[in-house]
PDB file of C-alpha atoms in Angstrom:
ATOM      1  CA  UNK W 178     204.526  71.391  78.102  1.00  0.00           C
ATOM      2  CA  UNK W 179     207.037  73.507  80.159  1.00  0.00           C
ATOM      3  CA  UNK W 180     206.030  76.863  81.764  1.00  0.00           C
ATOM      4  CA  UNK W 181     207.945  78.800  79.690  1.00  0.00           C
ATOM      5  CA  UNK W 182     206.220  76.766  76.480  1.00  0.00           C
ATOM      6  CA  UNK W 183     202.700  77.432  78.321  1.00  0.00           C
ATOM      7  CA  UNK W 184     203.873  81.623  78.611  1.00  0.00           C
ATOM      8  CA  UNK W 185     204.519  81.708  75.285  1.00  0.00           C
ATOM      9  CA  UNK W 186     201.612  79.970  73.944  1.00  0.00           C
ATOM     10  CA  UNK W 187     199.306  82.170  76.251  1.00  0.00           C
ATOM     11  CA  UNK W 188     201.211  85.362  74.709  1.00  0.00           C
ATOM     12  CA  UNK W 189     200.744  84.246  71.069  1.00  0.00           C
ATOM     13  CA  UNK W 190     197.141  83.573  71.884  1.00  0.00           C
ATOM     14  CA  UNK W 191     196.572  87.368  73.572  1.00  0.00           C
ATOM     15  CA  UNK W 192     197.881  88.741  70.877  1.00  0.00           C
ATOM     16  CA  UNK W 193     196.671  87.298  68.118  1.00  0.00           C
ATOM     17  CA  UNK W 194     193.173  87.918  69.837  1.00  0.00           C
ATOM     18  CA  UNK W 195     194.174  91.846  70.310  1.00  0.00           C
ATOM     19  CA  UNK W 196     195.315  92.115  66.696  1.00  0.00           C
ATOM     20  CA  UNK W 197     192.510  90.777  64.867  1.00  0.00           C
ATOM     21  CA  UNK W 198     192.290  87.017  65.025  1.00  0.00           C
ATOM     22  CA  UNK W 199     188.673  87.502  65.311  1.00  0.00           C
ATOM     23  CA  UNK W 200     185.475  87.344  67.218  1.00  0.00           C
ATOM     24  CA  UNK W 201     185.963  83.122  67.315  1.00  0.00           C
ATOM     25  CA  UNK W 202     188.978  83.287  68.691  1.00  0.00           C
ATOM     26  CA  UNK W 203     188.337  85.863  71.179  1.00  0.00           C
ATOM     27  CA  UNK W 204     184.821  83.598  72.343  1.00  0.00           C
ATOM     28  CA  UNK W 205     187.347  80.970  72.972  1.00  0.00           C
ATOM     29  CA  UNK W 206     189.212  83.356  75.410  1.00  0.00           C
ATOM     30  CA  UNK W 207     186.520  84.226  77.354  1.00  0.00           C
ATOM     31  CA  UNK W 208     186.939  84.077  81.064  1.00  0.00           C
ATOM     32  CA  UNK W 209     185.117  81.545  83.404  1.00  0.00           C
ATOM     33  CA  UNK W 210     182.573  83.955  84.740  1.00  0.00           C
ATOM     34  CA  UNK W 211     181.441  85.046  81.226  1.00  0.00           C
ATOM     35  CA  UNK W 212     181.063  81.180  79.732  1.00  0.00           C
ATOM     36  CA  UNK W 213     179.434  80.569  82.260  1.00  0.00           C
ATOM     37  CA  UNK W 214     176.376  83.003  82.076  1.00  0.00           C
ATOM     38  CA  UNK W 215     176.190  82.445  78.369  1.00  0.00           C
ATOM     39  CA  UNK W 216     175.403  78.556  79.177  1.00  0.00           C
ATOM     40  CA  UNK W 217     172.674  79.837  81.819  1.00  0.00           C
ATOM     41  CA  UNK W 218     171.104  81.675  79.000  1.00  0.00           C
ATOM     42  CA  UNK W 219     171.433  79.760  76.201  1.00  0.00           C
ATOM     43  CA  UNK W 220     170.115  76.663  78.801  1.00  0.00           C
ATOM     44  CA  UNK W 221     167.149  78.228  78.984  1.00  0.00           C
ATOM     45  CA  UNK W 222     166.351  79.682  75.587  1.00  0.00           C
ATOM     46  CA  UNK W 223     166.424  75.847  74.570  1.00  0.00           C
ATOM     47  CA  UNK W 224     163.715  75.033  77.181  1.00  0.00           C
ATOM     48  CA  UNK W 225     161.775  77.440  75.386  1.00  0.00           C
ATOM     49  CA  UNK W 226     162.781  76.678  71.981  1.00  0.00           C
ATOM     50  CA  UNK W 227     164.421  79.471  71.287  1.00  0.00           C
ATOM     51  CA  UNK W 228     168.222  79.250  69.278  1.00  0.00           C
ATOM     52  CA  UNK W 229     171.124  79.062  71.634  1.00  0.00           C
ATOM     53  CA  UNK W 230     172.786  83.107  70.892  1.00  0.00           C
ATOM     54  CA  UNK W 231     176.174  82.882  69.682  1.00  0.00           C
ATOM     55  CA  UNK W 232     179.445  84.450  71.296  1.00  0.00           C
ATOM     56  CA  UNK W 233     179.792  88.504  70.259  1.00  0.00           C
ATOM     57  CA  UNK W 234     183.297  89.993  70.591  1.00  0.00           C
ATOM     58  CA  UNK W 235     181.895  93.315  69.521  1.00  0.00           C
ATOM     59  CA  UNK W 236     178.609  92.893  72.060  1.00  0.00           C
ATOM     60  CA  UNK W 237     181.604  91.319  74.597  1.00  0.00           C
ATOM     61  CA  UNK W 238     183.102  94.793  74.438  1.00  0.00           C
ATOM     62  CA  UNK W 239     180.594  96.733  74.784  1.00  0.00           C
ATOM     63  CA  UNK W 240     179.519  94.888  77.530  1.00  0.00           C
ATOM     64  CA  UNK W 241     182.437  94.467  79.789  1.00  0.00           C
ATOM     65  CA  UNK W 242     183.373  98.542  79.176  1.00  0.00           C
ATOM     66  CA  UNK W 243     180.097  98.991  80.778  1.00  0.00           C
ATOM     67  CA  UNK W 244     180.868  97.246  83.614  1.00  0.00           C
ATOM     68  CA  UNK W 245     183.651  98.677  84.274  1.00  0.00           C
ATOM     69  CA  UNK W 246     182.248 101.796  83.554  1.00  0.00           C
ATOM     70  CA  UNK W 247     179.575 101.294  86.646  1.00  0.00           C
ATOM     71  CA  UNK W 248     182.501  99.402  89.099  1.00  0.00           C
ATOM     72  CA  UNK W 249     184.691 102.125  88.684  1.00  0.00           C
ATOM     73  CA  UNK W 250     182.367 105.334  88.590  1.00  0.00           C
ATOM     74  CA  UNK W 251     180.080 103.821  91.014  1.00  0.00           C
ATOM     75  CA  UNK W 252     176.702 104.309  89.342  1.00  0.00           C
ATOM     76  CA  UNK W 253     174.235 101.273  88.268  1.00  0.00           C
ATOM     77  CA  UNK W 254     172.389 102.511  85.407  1.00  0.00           C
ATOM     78  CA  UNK W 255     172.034 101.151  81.332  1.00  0.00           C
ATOM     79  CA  UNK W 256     172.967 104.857  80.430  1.00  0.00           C
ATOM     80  CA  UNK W 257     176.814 104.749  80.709  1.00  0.00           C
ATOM     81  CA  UNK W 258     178.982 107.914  82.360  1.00  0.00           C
ATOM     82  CA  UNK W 259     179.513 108.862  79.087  1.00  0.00           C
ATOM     83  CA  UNK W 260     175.796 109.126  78.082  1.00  0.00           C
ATOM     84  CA  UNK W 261     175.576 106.569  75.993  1.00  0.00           C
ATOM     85  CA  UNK W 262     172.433 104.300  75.819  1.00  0.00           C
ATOM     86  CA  UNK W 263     172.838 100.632  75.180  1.00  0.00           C
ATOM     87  CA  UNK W 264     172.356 100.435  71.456  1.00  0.00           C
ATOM     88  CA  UNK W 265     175.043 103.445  71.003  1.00  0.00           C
ATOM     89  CA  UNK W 266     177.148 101.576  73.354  1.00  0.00           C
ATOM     90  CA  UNK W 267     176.721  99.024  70.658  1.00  0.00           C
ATOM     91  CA  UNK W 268     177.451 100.451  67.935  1.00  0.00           C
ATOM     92  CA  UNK W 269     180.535 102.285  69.272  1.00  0.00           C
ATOM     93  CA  UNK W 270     181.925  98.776  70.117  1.00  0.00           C
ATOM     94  CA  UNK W 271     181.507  97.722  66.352  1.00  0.00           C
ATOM     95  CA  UNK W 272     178.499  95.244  66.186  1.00  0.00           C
ATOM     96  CA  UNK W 273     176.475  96.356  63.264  1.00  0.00           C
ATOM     97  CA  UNK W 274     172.887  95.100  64.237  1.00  0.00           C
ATOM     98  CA  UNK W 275     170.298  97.239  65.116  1.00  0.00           C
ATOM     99  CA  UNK W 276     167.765  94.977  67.685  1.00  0.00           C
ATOM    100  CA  UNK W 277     169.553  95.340  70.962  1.00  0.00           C
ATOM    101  CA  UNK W 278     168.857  94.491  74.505  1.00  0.00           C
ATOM    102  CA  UNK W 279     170.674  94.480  77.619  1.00  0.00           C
ATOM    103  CA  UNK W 280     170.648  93.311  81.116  1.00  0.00           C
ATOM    104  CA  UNK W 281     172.535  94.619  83.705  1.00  0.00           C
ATOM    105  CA  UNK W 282     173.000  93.227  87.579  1.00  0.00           C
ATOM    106  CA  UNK W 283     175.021  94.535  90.180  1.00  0.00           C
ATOM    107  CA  UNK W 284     176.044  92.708  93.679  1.00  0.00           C
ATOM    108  CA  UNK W 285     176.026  88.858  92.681  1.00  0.00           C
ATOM    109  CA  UNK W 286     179.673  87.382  92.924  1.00  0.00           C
ATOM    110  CA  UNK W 287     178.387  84.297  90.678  1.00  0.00           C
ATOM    111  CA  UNK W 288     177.000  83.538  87.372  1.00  0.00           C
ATOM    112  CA  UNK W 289     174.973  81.583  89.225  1.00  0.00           C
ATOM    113  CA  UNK W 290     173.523  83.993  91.440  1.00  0.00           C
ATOM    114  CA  UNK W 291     173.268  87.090  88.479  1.00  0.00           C
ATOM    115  CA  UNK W 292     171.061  84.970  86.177  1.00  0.00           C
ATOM    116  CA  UNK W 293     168.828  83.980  88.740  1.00  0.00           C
ATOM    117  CA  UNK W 294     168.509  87.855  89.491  1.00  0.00           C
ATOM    118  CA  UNK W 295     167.869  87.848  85.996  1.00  0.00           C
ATOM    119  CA  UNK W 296     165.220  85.695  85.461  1.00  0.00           C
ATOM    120  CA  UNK W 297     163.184  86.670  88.467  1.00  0.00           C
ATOM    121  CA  UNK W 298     162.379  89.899  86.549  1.00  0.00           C
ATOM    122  CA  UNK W 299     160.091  90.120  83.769  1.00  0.00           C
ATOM    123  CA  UNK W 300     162.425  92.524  81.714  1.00  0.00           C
ATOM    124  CA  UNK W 301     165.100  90.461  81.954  1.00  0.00           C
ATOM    125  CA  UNK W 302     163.908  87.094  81.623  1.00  0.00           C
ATOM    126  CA  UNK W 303     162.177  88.439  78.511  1.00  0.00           C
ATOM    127  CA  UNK W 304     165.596  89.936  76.997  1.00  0.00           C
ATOM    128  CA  UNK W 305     167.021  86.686  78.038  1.00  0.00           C
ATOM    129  CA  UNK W 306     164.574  84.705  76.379  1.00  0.00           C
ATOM    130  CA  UNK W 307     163.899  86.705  72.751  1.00  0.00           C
ATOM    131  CA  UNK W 308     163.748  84.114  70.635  1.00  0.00           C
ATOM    132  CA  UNK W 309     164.718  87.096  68.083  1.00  0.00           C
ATOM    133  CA  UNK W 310     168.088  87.834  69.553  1.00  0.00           C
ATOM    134  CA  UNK W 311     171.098  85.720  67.682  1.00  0.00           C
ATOM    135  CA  UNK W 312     174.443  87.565  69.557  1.00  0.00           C
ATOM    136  CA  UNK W 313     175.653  87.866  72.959  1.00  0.00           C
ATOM    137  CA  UNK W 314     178.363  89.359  74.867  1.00  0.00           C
ATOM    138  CA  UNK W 315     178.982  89.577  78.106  1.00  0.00           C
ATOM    139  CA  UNK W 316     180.838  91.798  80.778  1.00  0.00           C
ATOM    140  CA  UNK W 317     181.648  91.265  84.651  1.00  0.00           C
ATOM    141  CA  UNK W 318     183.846  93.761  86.422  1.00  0.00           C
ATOM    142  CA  UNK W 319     184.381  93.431  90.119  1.00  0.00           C
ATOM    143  CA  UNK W 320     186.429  96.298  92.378  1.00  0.00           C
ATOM    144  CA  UNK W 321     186.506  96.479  96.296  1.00  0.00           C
ATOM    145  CA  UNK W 322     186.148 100.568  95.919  1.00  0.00           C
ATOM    146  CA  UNK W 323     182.387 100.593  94.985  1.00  0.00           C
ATOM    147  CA  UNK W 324     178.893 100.162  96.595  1.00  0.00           C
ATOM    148  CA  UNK W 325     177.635  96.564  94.776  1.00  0.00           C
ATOM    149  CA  UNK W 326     181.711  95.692  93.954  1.00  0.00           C
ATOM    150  CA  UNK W 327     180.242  92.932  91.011  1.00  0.00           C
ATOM    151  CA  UNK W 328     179.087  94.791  88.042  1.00  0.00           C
ATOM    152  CA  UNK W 329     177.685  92.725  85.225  1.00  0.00           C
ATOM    153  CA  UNK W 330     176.329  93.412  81.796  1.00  0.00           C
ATOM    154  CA  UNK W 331     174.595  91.107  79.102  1.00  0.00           C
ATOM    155  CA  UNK W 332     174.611  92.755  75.756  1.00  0.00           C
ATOM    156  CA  UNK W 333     172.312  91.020  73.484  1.00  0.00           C
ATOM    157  CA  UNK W 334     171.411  91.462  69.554  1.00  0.00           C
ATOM    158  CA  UNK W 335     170.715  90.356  66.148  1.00  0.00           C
ATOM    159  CA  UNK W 336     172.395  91.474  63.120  1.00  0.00           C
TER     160      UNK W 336
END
């Protein structure tokens, strides 16, 4: 396929994903960083026995605005600048479901490295392993102008 083939095909994609091809398709358009940490959890809910969670675009949203939020404000908190806790965060993203949790890690470049940060804490690990939860979404924002520069968020529910 030429470039200019590959452009278009890439534009057609983004848009369609911006104008309401739906949470499936936006899943599929995930970025590297994101797959990846949904693998590392859903790796070790099975050793557990728990269901593997399924792709959010809603919980996706509201995750990687609160990333962003921390990178770019500089704060490393679950109660975003604008107040909001992580079930209003939720909410305000779209996802209907009322049993939410969320993880948050700052400094880690990797996937790797954040859900290893993760699971060496008891309130994480046990977020990460809720056999109750069935949705995830996930947000990484990285920026050179703030103390940790990696800023990720794991936004987990159940509808």
């Amino acid at each position: 396929m030429s470039l200019g083939a590959r452009m278009l095909c890439t534009t057609v994609v983004v848009l369609l994903a911006q104008f309401g091809a739906g949470p499936p398709l936006l899943a599929a358009q995930r970025s590297s960083p994101e797959q990846r940490i949904l693998e590392l959890t859903n790796a070790a809910r099975a050793r557990v026995g728990c269901p593997a969670l399924r792709p959010n675009a809603e919980l996706s949203r509201a995750a990687a605005a609160h990333s962003a939020d921390m990178a770019h404000r500089n704060f490393f908190a679950h109660t975003g600048s604008d107040g909001q806790v992580p079930a209003a965060r939720t909410r305000s993203a779209g996802y209907p479901g009322s049993y939410i949790g969320e993880n948050i890690a700052a400094g880690n470049k990797t996937a790797e490295g954040t859900f290893r940060q993760w699971m060496r804490t008891a309130p994480h690990r046990s977020n990460v392993l809720n056999c109750a939860f069935t949705d995830l979404g996930v947000g990484h924002a990285v920026t050179d102008h703030s103390y940790y520069r990696h800023y990720w968020t794991q936004a987990l529910g159940r509808l």
